[in-house]
mmCIF file of C-alpha atoms in Angstrom:
data_model
loop_
_atom_site.group_PDB
_atom_site.id
_atom_site.type_symbol
_atom_site.label_atom_id
_atom_site.label_comp_id
_atom_site.label_asym_id
_atom_site.label_seq_id
_atom_site.Cartn_x
_atom_site.Cartn_y
_atom_site.Cartn_z
ATOM 1 C CA UNK A 1 0.109 -0.020 0.017
ATOM 2 C CA UNK A 2 2.709 2.454 0.962
ATOM 3 C CA UNK A 3 4.529 1.823 -2.381
ATOM 4 C CA UNK A 4 1.405 2.581 -4.313
ATOM 5 C CA UNK A 5 0.882 5.719 -2.326
ATOM 6 C CA UNK A 6 4.453 6.844 -2.858
ATOM 7 C CA UNK A 7 4.071 6.607 -6.638
ATOM 8 C CA UNK A 8 0.779 8.581 -6.509
ATOM 9 C CA UNK A 9 2.572 11.220 -4.465
ATOM 10 C CA UNK A 10 5.403 11.465 -7.020
ATOM 11 C CA UNK A 11 3.070 11.764 -9.911
ATOM 12 C CA UNK A 12 1.147 14.581 -8.129
ATOM 13 C CA UNK A 13 4.035 16.618 -7.294
ATOM 14 C CA UNK A 14 5.433 16.426 -10.967
ATOM 15 C CA UNK A 15 2.116 17.241 -12.359
ATOM 16 C CA UNK A 16 1.632 20.153 -9.960
ATOM 17 C CA UNK A 17 5.148 21.889 -10.511
ATOM 18 C CA UNK A 18 6.001 21.001 -14.055
ATOM 19 C CA UNK A 19 3.953 23.906 -15.303
ATOM 20 C CA UNK A 20 5.605 27.253 -14.612
ATOM 21 C CA UNK A 21 2.328 29.065 -14.482
ATOM 22 C CA UNK A 22 1.133 26.554 -11.853
ATOM 23 C CA UNK A 23 4.308 27.257 -9.823
ATOM 24 C CA UNK A 24 3.480 30.953 -10.019
ATOM 25 C CA UNK A 25 -0.012 30.396 -8.728
ATOM 26 C CA UNK A 26 1.099 28.008 -5.921
ATOM 27 C CA UNK A 27 4.045 30.068 -4.611
ATOM 28 C CA UNK A 28 3.768 33.747 -5.766
ATOM 29 C CA UNK A 29 0.046 34.457 -5.698
ATOM 30 C CA UNK A 30 -0.444 34.053 -1.914
ATOM 31 C CA UNK A 31 2.383 36.434 -1.161
ATOM 32 C CA UNK A 32 1.025 39.056 -3.729
ATOM 33 C CA UNK A 33 -2.435 38.824 -1.975
ATOM 34 C CA UNK A 34 -0.865 39.258 1.290
ATOM 35 C CA UNK A 35 0.808 42.496 0.194
ATOM 36 C CA UNK A 36 -2.463 43.630 -1.443
ATOM 37 C CA UNK A 37 -4.359 43.068 1.779
ATOM 38 C CA UNK A 38 -1.717 44.454 4.006
ATOM 39 C CA UNK A 39 -1.520 47.721 2.080
ATOM 40 C CA UNK A 40 -4.819 48.361 0.421
ATOM 41 C CA UNK A 41 -7.324 47.239 3.116
ATOM 42 C CA UNK A 42 -7.187 49.875 5.603
ATOM 43 C CA UNK A 43 -19.169 48.864 8.341
ATOM 44 C CA UNK A 44 -22.753 49.413 11.189
ATOM 45 C CA UNK A 45 -21.959 47.054 13.999
ATOM 46 C CA UNK A 46 -24.728 45.557 16.356
ATOM 47 C CA UNK A 47 -25.015 42.769 18.886
ATOM 48 C CA UNK A 48 -21.888 43.699 20.489
ATOM 49 C CA UNK A 49 -21.228 41.122 23.302
ATOM 50 C CA UNK A 50 -20.972 43.199 26.495
ATOM 51 C CA UNK A 51 -19.900 42.315 30.109
ATOM 52 C CA UNK A 52 -20.898 44.571 32.844
ATOM 53 C CA UNK A 53 -19.052 45.078 36.064
ATOM 54 C CA UNK A 54 -21.276 47.334 38.239
ATOM 55 C CA UNK A 55 -19.414 47.790 41.500
ATOM 56 C CA UNK A 56 -21.859 50.560 42.571
ATOM 57 C CA UNK A 57 -25.272 49.004 41.898
ATOM 58 C CA UNK A 58 -27.018 52.345 42.584
ATOM 59 C CA UNK A 59 -29.961 53.737 40.556
ATOM 60 C CA UNK A 60 -27.584 56.163 38.777
ATOM 61 C CA UNK A 61 -25.304 53.247 37.808
ATOM 62 C CA UNK A 62 -28.190 51.133 36.650
ATOM 63 C CA UNK A 63 -29.430 54.060 34.579
ATOM 64 C CA UNK A 64 -25.905 54.444 33.128
ATOM 65 C CA UNK A 65 -25.843 50.585 32.134
ATOM 66 C CA UNK A 66 -29.411 50.924 30.662
ATOM 67 C CA UNK A 67 -28.149 53.689 28.411
ATOM 68 C CA UNK A 68 -25.972 51.117 26.768
ATOM 69 C CA UNK A 69 -28.275 48.137 26.878
ATOM 70 C CA UNK A 70 -31.360 50.006 25.470
ATOM 71 C CA UNK A 71 -29.668 50.364 22.044
ATOM 72 C CA UNK A 72 -29.399 47.782 19.314
ATOM 73 C CA UNK A 73 -25.561 47.971 19.462
ATOM 74 C CA UNK A 74 -24.860 46.268 22.731
ATOM 75 C CA UNK A 75 -26.007 42.762 23.875
ATOM 76 C CA UNK A 76 -25.409 41.623 27.547
ATOM 77 C CA UNK A 77 -23.077 38.639 27.515
ATOM 78 C CA UNK A 78 -22.508 38.483 31.372
ATOM 79 C CA UNK A 79 -22.098 40.386 34.637
ATOM 80 C CA UNK A 80 -19.303 40.134 37.134
ATOM 81 C CA UNK A 81 -17.833 41.601 40.244
ATOM 82 C CA UNK A 82 -14.271 42.584 39.105
ATOM 83 C CA UNK A 83 -12.028 43.768 36.258
ATOM 84 C CA UNK A 84 -10.377 40.384 35.859
ATOM 85 C CA UNK A 85 -13.757 38.680 35.076
ATOM 86 C CA UNK A 86 -14.441 41.225 32.272
ATOM 87 C CA UNK A 87 -10.918 40.663 30.791
ATOM 88 C CA UNK A 88 -11.490 36.875 30.873
ATOM 89 C CA UNK A 89 -14.734 37.025 29.178
ATOM 90 C CA UNK A 90 -13.165 39.086 26.332
ATOM 91 C CA UNK A 91 -10.045 36.852 26.231
ATOM 92 C CA UNK A 92 -12.237 33.798 25.884
ATOM 93 C CA UNK A 93 -14.332 35.415 22.986
ATOM 94 C CA UNK A 94 -17.490 35.611 25.157
ATOM 95 C CA UNK A 95 -17.563 39.471 24.939
ATOM 96 C CA UNK A 96 -16.170 42.290 22.761
ATOM 97 C CA UNK A 97 -16.822 45.043 25.243
ATOM 98 C CA UNK A 98 -16.508 45.605 28.919
ATOM 99 C CA UNK A 99 -18.009 48.336 30.978
ATOM 100 C CA UNK A 100 -16.390 48.814 34.487
ATOM 101 C CA UNK A 101 -18.197 50.952 36.995
ATOM 102 C CA UNK A 102 -16.500 51.855 40.287
ATOM 103 C CA UNK A 103 -18.023 51.339 43.664
ATOM 104 C CA UNK A 104 -17.946 55.128 44.210
ATOM 105 C CA UNK A 105 -19.862 55.924 40.992
ATOM 106 C CA UNK A 106 -22.931 57.584 42.554
ATOM 107 C CA UNK A 107 -21.226 58.845 45.649
ATOM 108 C CA UNK A 108 -18.604 60.622 43.660
ATOM 109 C CA UNK A 109 -21.323 62.311 41.417
ATOM 110 C CA UNK A 110 -23.244 63.456 44.470
ATOM 111 C CA UNK A 111 -20.174 65.195 45.938
ATOM 112 C CA UNK A 112 -19.641 67.109 42.766
ATOM 113 C CA UNK A 113 -16.524 65.324 41.770
ATOM 114 C CA UNK A 114 -15.551 63.986 38.325
ATOM 115 C CA UNK A 115 -17.083 60.610 37.616
ATOM 116 C CA UNK A 116 -14.853 57.968 36.100
ATOM 117 C CA UNK A 117 -15.784 54.764 34.409
ATOM 118 C CA UNK A 118 -13.648 52.446 32.271
ATOM 119 C CA UNK A 119 -14.406 50.501 29.199
ATOM 120 C CA UNK A 120 -12.180 47.767 27.524
ATOM 121 C CA UNK A 121 -12.586 46.690 24.193
ATOM 122 C CA UNK A 122 -11.267 43.492 22.094
ATOM 123 C CA UNK A 123 -8.866 45.270 19.687
ATOM 124 C CA UNK A 124 -8.218 42.144 17.729
ATOM 125 C CA UNK A 125 -10.877 43.313 15.254
ATOM 126 C CA UNK A 126 -9.766 46.902 14.624
ATOM 127 C CA UNK A 127 -12.614 47.962 12.591
ATOM 128 C CA UNK A 128 -15.225 46.710 15.068
ATOM 129 C CA UNK A 129 -13.265 48.173 18.060
ATOM 130 C CA UNK A 130 -13.184 51.611 16.548
ATOM 131 C CA UNK A 131 -16.990 51.574 15.955
ATOM 132 C CA UNK A 132 -17.594 50.338 19.518
ATOM 133 C CA UNK A 133 -15.559 53.142 20.998
ATOM 134 C CA UNK A 134 -17.559 55.670 18.815
ATOM 135 C CA UNK A 135 -20.864 54.177 20.122
ATOM 136 C CA UNK A 136 -19.609 54.244 23.610
ATOM 137 C CA UNK A 137 -18.534 57.908 23.371
ATOM 138 C CA UNK A 138 -21.908 58.902 21.888
ATOM 139 C CA UNK A 139 -23.861 57.137 24.638
ATOM 140 C CA UNK A 140 -21.781 58.727 27.359
ATOM 141 C CA UNK A 141 -22.122 62.155 25.827
ATOM 142 C CA UNK A 142 -25.824 61.773 25.710
ATOM 143 C CA UNK A 143 -25.992 60.452 29.259
ATOM 144 C CA UNK A 144 -23.962 63.587 30.390
ATOM 145 C CA UNK A 145 -26.585 65.859 28.857
ATOM 146 C CA UNK A 146 -29.736 63.979 29.707
ATOM 147 C CA UNK A 147 -28.958 62.643 33.210
ATOM 148 C CA UNK A 148 -25.833 63.812 34.936
ATOM 149 C CA UNK A 149 -25.949 67.531 33.978
ATOM 150 C CA UNK A 150 -29.695 67.554 34.964
ATOM 151 C CA UNK A 151 -28.904 65.973 38.353
ATOM 152 C CA UNK A 152 -31.546 63.376 37.831
ATOM 153 C CA UNK A 153 -31.787 60.982 40.883
ATOM 154 C CA UNK A 154 -29.226 63.195 42.705
ATOM 155 C CA UNK A 155 -29.606 65.864 45.383
ATOM 156 C CA UNK A 156 -27.101 67.942 43.555
ATOM 157 C CA UNK A 157 -27.829 69.522 40.131
ATOM 158 C CA UNK A 158 -24.273 70.776 39.686
ATOM 159 C CA UNK A 159 -22.374 67.512 39.085
ATOM 160 C CA UNK A 160 -19.408 66.740 37.000
ATOM 161 C CA UNK A 161 -19.567 64.763 33.838
ATOM 162 C CA UNK A 162 -18.556 61.162 33.465
ATOM 163 C CA UNK A 163 -14.912 60.746 32.414
ATOM 164 C CA UNK A 164 -14.204 57.896 30.031
ATOM 165 C CA UNK A 165 -11.099 55.874 30.665
ATOM 166 C CA UNK A 166 -10.538 53.471 27.781
ATOM 167 C CA UNK A 167 -8.324 50.438 27.281
ATOM 168 C CA UNK A 168 -8.070 48.464 24.049
ATOM 169 C CA UNK A 169 -6.933 44.916 24.427
ATOM 170 C CA UNK A 170 -4.705 42.934 21.966
ATOM 171 C CA UNK A 171 -4.490 45.583 19.215
ATOM 172 C CA UNK A 172 -3.906 48.910 21.057
ATOM 173 C CA UNK A 173 -3.557 51.043 18.036
ATOM 174 C CA UNK A 174 -6.401 49.596 16.072
ATOM 175 C CA UNK A 175 -4.270 48.712 12.980
ATOM 176 C CA UNK A 176 -6.606 47.215 10.354
ATOM 177 C CA UNK A 177 -3.816 44.989 8.931
ATOM 178 C CA UNK A 178 -3.471 43.234 12.337
ATOM 179 C CA UNK A 179 -7.121 42.314 11.845
ATOM 180 C CA UNK A 180 -7.141 41.352 8.133
ATOM 181 C CA UNK A 181 -3.840 39.630 7.581
ATOM 182 C CA UNK A 182 -4.374 36.551 9.865
ATOM 183 C CA UNK A 183 -7.571 36.039 7.828
ATOM 184 C CA UNK A 184 -5.656 36.288 4.516
ATOM 185 C CA UNK A 185 -3.656 33.257 5.632
ATOM 186 C CA UNK A 186 -6.644 31.066 5.858
ATOM 187 C CA UNK A 187 -8.371 32.610 2.750
ATOM 188 C CA UNK A 188 -5.181 31.938 0.596
ATOM 189 C CA UNK A 189 -4.751 28.325 1.865
ATOM 190 C CA UNK A 190 -8.437 27.578 1.183
ATOM 191 C CA UNK A 191 -8.347 29.168 -2.466
ATOM 192 C CA UNK A 192 -5.152 27.447 -3.540
ATOM 193 C CA UNK A 193 -5.760 24.097 -2.212
ATOM 194 C CA UNK A 194 -9.453 24.137 -3.427
ATOM 195 C CA UNK A 195 -8.291 24.957 -6.908
ATOM 196 C CA UNK A 196 -5.660 22.243 -6.980
ATOM 197 C CA UNK A 197 -7.724 19.469 -5.399
ATOM 198 C CA UNK A 198 -10.796 20.619 -7.296
ATOM 199 C CA UNK A 199 -9.257 19.933 -10.686
ATOM 200 C CA UNK A 200 -7.107 16.974 -9.736
ATOM 201 C CA UNK A 201 -9.509 14.153 -10.591
ATOM 202 C CA UNK A 202 -11.186 15.998 -13.390
ATOM 203 C CA UNK A 203 -7.855 16.702 -15.053
ATOM 204 C CA UNK A 204 -7.260 12.841 -15.023
ATOM 205 C CA UNK A 205 -10.583 12.401 -16.755
ATOM 206 C CA UNK A 206 -9.914 15.017 -19.505
ATOM 207 C CA UNK A 207 -6.334 13.819 -20.128
ATOM 208 C CA UNK A 208 -7.578 10.110 -20.348
ATOM 209 C CA UNK A 209 -5.253 8.949 -17.644
ATOM 210 C CA UNK A 210 -8.035 8.103 -15.176
ATOM 211 C CA UNK A 211 -8.499 4.654 -17.043
ATOM 212 C CA UNK A 212 -4.900 3.760 -16.405
ATOM 213 C CA UNK A 213 -5.420 4.402 -12.681
ATOM 214 C CA UNK A 214 -8.653 2.581 -12.461
ATOM 215 C CA UNK A 215 -7.165 -0.695 -13.818
ATOM 216 C CA UNK A 216 -4.476 -0.518 -11.137
ATOM 217 C CA UNK A 217 -4.707 -2.369 -7.793
ATOM 218 C CA UNK A 218 -4.780 1.018 -5.966
ATOM 219 C CA UNK A 219 -7.785 1.267 -3.575
ATOM 220 C CA UNK A 220 -10.007 4.298 -3.406
ATOM 221 C CA UNK A 221 -8.519 5.187 0.041
ATOM 222 C CA UNK A 222 -5.026 5.041 -1.331
ATOM 223 C CA UNK A 223 -6.057 7.185 -4.445
ATOM 224 C CA UNK A 224 -7.557 9.944 -2.203
ATOM 225 C CA UNK A 225 -4.523 10.028 0.131
ATOM 226 C CA UNK A 226 -2.196 10.200 -2.831
ATOM 227 C CA UNK A 227 -4.221 12.942 -4.233
ATOM 228 C CA UNK A 228 -4.527 14.814 -0.871
ATOM 229 C CA UNK A 229 -1.113 14.765 0.669
ATOM 230 C CA UNK A 230 0.872 16.649 -1.970
ATOM 231 C CA UNK A 231 -1.671 19.554 -1.848
ATOM 232 C CA UNK A 232 -1.509 19.499 1.922
ATOM 233 C CA UNK A 233 2.277 20.097 1.827
ATOM 234 C CA UNK A 234 1.730 22.978 -0.700
ATOM 235 C CA UNK A 235 -0.787 24.298 1.600
ATOM 236 C CA UNK A 236 1.780 24.270 4.573
ATOM 237 C CA UNK A 237 4.363 25.921 2.299
ATOM 238 C CA UNK A 238 1.849 28.726 1.600
ATOM 239 C CA UNK A 239 1.137 29.162 5.307
ATOM 240 C CA UNK A 240 4.826 29.471 6.055
ATOM 241 C CA UNK A 241 5.333 32.000 3.193
ATOM 242 C CA UNK A 242 2.295 34.075 4.168
ATOM 243 C CA UNK A 243 2.987 33.962 7.914
ATOM 244 C CA UNK A 244 6.634 35.066 7.339
ATOM 245 C CA UNK A 245 5.537 38.158 5.198
ATOM 246 C CA UNK A 246 2.876 39.004 7.877
ATOM 247 C CA UNK A 247 5.254 38.833 10.876
ATOM 248 C CA UNK A 248 8.509 40.135 9.444
ATOM 249 C CA UNK A 249 7.279 42.577 6.753
ATOM 250 C CA UNK A 250 4.097 43.919 8.125
ATOM 251 C CA UNK A 251 5.136 43.503 11.863
ATOM 252 C CA UNK A 252 1.880 41.562 12.819
ATOM 253 C CA UNK A 253 2.374 40.448 16.310
ATOM 254 C CA UNK A 254 2.301 36.694 16.860
ATOM 255 C CA UNK A 255 1.626 35.770 20.516
ATOM 256 C CA UNK A 256 0.666 32.223 20.115
ATOM 257 C CA UNK A 257 2.173 28.758 19.719
ATOM 258 C CA UNK A 258 3.680 27.973 16.272
ATOM 259 C CA UNK A 259 3.074 24.302 16.646
ATOM 260 C CA UNK A 260 -0.553 25.010 17.507
ATOM 261 C CA UNK A 261 -0.687 27.237 14.227
ATOM 262 C CA UNK A 262 0.491 24.279 12.046
ATOM 263 C CA UNK A 263 -1.817 21.836 13.819
ATOM 264 C CA UNK A 264 -4.734 24.123 13.126
ATOM 265 C CA UNK A 265 -3.760 24.513 9.511
ATOM 266 C CA UNK A 266 -3.450 20.593 9.175
ATOM 267 C CA UNK A 267 -7.037 20.243 10.412
ATOM 268 C CA UNK A 268 -8.129 23.125 8.145
ATOM 269 C CA UNK A 269 -6.589 21.394 5.123
ATOM 270 C CA UNK A 270 -8.633 18.310 5.855
ATOM 271 C CA UNK A 271 -11.751 20.443 5.065
ATOM 272 C CA UNK A 272 -10.526 22.238 2.065
ATOM 273 C CA UNK A 273 -8.992 19.355 0.377
ATOM 274 C CA UNK A 274 -12.088 17.274 1.072
ATOM 275 C CA UNK A 275 -14.320 19.959 -0.421
ATOM 276 C CA UNK A 276 -11.991 20.138 -3.334
ATOM 277 C CA UNK A 277 -11.848 16.396 -4.016
ATOM 278 C CA UNK A 278 -15.546 16.076 -3.451
ATOM 279 C CA UNK A 279 -16.070 18.865 -6.181
ATOM 280 C CA UNK A 280 -13.664 17.026 -8.464
ATOM 281 C CA UNK A 281 -15.593 13.766 -8.172
ATOM 282 C CA UNK A 282 -18.754 15.473 -8.945
ATOM 283 C CA UNK A 283 -17.566 17.402 -12.085
ATOM 284 C CA UNK A 284 -16.849 16.153 -15.504
ATOM 285 C CA UNK A 285 -14.646 18.989 -16.803
ATOM 286 C CA UNK A 286 -12.118 21.290 -15.346
ATOM 287 C CA UNK A 287 -14.241 24.336 -16.356
ATOM 288 C CA UNK A 288 -17.121 22.911 -14.278
ATOM 289 C CA UNK A 289 -14.769 22.154 -11.288
ATOM 290 C CA UNK A 290 -13.403 25.818 -11.493
ATOM 291 C CA UNK A 291 -16.915 27.357 -11.481
ATOM 292 C CA UNK A 292 -17.954 24.985 -8.655
ATOM 293 C CA UNK A 293 -14.908 26.017 -6.716
ATOM 294 C CA UNK A 294 -15.795 29.738 -6.978
ATOM 295 C CA UNK A 295 -19.358 28.952 -6.026
ATOM 296 C CA UNK A 296 -17.946 27.520 -2.753
ATOM 297 C CA UNK A 297 -15.258 30.108 -2.095
ATOM 298 C CA UNK A 298 -17.344 33.332 -2.373
ATOM 299 C CA UNK A 299 -19.959 32.397 0.147
ATOM 300 C CA UNK A 300 -17.320 30.879 2.378
ATOM 301 C CA UNK A 301 -15.436 34.239 2.536
ATOM 302 C CA UNK A 302 -18.652 36.220 3.101
ATOM 303 C CA UNK A 303 -19.932 33.834 5.921
ATOM 304 C CA UNK A 304 -16.493 33.523 7.714
ATOM 305 C CA UNK A 305 -16.320 36.823 9.555
ATOM 306 C CA UNK A 306 -13.333 37.623 7.515
ATOM 307 C CA UNK A 307 -14.751 40.987 6.690
ATOM 308 C CA UNK A 308 -18.215 41.208 8.187
ATOM 309 C CA UNK A 309 -19.028 40.162 11.829
ATOM 310 C CA UNK A 310 -20.986 36.976 11.868
ATOM 311 C CA UNK A 311 -23.070 38.542 14.767
ATOM 312 C CA UNK A 312 -24.470 41.167 12.278
ATOM 313 C CA UNK A 313 -26.014 38.495 10.167
ATOM 314 C CA UNK A 314 -29.551 37.136 10.419
ATOM 315 C CA UNK A 315 -29.898 34.338 12.832
ATOM 316 C CA UNK A 316 -30.821 31.720 10.036
ATOM 317 C CA UNK A 317 -27.675 32.616 8.175
ATOM 318 C CA UNK A 318 -25.543 32.442 11.342
ATOM 319 C CA UNK A 319 -26.559 28.748 11.468
ATOM 320 C CA UNK A 320 -25.094 28.260 7.939
ATOM 321 C CA UNK A 321 -21.685 29.599 9.229
ATOM 322 C CA UNK A 322 -21.249 26.518 11.357
ATOM 323 C CA UNK A 323 -20.777 24.462 8.152
ATOM 324 C CA UNK A 324 -18.040 26.862 7.089
ATOM 325 C CA UNK A 325 -14.467 25.599 8.059
ATOM 326 C CA UNK A 326 -12.946 29.071 7.127
ATOM 327 C CA UNK A 327 -14.923 30.607 9.978
ATOM 328 C CA UNK A 328 -13.198 28.343 12.588
ATOM 329 C CA UNK A 329 -9.803 28.838 11.067
ATOM 330 C CA UNK A 330 -10.008 32.653 11.003
ATOM 331 C CA UNK A 331 -11.059 32.524 14.690
ATOM 332 C CA UNK A 332 -7.995 30.415 15.537
ATOM 333 C CA UNK A 333 -5.582 32.638 13.607
ATOM 334 C CA UNK A 334 -6.739 35.829 15.079
ATOM 335 C CA UNK A 335 -6.742 34.269 18.490
ATOM 336 C CA UNK A 336 -3.039 32.949 18.018
ATOM 337 C CA UNK A 337 -1.821 36.142 16.387
ATOM 338 C CA UNK A 338 -3.342 38.800 18.492
ATOM 339 C CA UNK A 339 -4.487 37.232 21.752
ATOM 340 C CA UNK A 340 -1.896 34.310 22.207
ATOM 341 C CA UNK A 341 -4.899 32.063 22.929
ATOM 342 C CA UNK A 342 -4.246 28.476 24.074
ATOM 343 C CA UNK A 343 -5.829 25.258 22.993
ATOM 344 C CA UNK A 344 -7.933 25.374 26.160
ATOM 345 C CA UNK A 345 -9.740 28.515 24.602
ATOM 346 C CA UNK A 346 -9.690 27.551 21.063
ATOM 347 C CA UNK A 347 -10.573 23.866 21.290
ATOM 348 C CA UNK A 348 -14.100 24.162 20.064
ATOM 349 C CA UNK A 349 -12.824 25.542 16.759
ATOM 350 C CA UNK A 350 -10.227 22.726 16.485
ATOM 351 C CA UNK A 351 -12.958 20.101 17.143
ATOM 352 C CA UNK A 352 -15.233 21.723 14.581
ATOM 353 C CA UNK A 353 -12.520 21.654 11.903
ATOM 354 C CA UNK A 354 -11.741 18.048 12.752
ATOM 355 C CA UNK A 355 -15.391 16.944 12.248
ATOM 356 C CA UNK A 356 -15.927 18.938 9.095
ATOM 357 C CA UNK A 357 -12.663 17.594 7.627
ATOM 358 C CA UNK A 358 -13.472 14.003 8.246
ATOM 359 C CA UNK A 359 -16.915 14.502 6.833
ATOM 360 C CA UNK A 360 -15.724 15.978 3.663
ATOM 361 C CA UNK A 361 -12.916 13.505 3.084
ATOM 362 C CA UNK A 362 -15.240 10.609 3.754
ATOM 363 C CA UNK A 363 -17.715 12.101 1.358
ATOM 364 C CA UNK A 364 -14.981 12.364 -1.353
ATOM 365 C CA UNK A 365 -13.992 8.680 -0.748
ATOM 366 C CA UNK A 366 -17.505 7.510 -0.914
ATOM 367 C CA UNK A 367 -18.331 9.572 -4.180
ATOM 368 C CA UNK A 368 -15.169 8.359 -5.999
ATOM 369 C CA UNK A 369 -15.929 5.226 -8.079
ATOM 370 C CA UNK A 370 -13.388 2.995 -9.821
ATOM 371 C CA UNK A 371 -15.524 2.716 -12.835
ATOM 372 C CA UNK A 372 -16.046 4.877 -15.981
#
């Protein structure tokens, strides 16, 4: 079995790299796309996961919290008793925004001192974080005018305005490239491996070499493994190239574990190669395979959270994103790059990639027939 797989691997590598144009697509296109996104890519947000730490629990603090929760922008994800709880919620991805109210909130206001509250924002999504800060500033400004300056619920009318103290986690300067480039890695790997695997079996049919393979003693499993492994290596090479450019050229911080990155990419390749091979078994020509690949790629990008937050989408569409491997890979990459997240935090995404990858590959094996 190993000898048959070895010959399949050799044939696939020769076929993939003998065409100079194909070598350009495999090695140069991902780097070019990385530069384009890094330089060229510099959107109304709602359902922002919010964690509240109300140390005061007074009528004024509740009014202040309600000023946020009464809008469509913020959604309560949890309440806690201390700052560390809010940071933990954001670190685990349970919330994007934290509102910290000190125990002296109402007392300070009644004594005509400056009121101070703190907000913390997940800065790994720079576009979303900037929008969140804008919403928070507007709400606080409105609260100052309608409540504090009028002295509502207070004995003193002449009170100071609320002073905002903000802290942005993971991406303090809100650089857009820090948000987009980790997603580019996943998108490039998906596109390249889908194109290669999507046309692999169809190419054999058009060239007439599939008959020679079918009469050999190679099994369906060996055939799929032989078709998959070379493209998996190419996908790994592309990850190394794009990650190197992102870290050393664009100075994207990488705070996670490199071994975890390659492990995640291995699971992601199970899905992308499985989908590609499944497409290839369903199509009769390379043109059909190419069109089918694009029909998969475009929705996958739109429903991944790469550009648009998944939480902004209608609920029924959010359920469709659970079938999208790109969504889980982007969460993993942004967690590894910007947050330094561990497997303990990211394991649900790893598990989802594993399940989807096995399903797609198994489907490709079942669909492949050793008959004309």
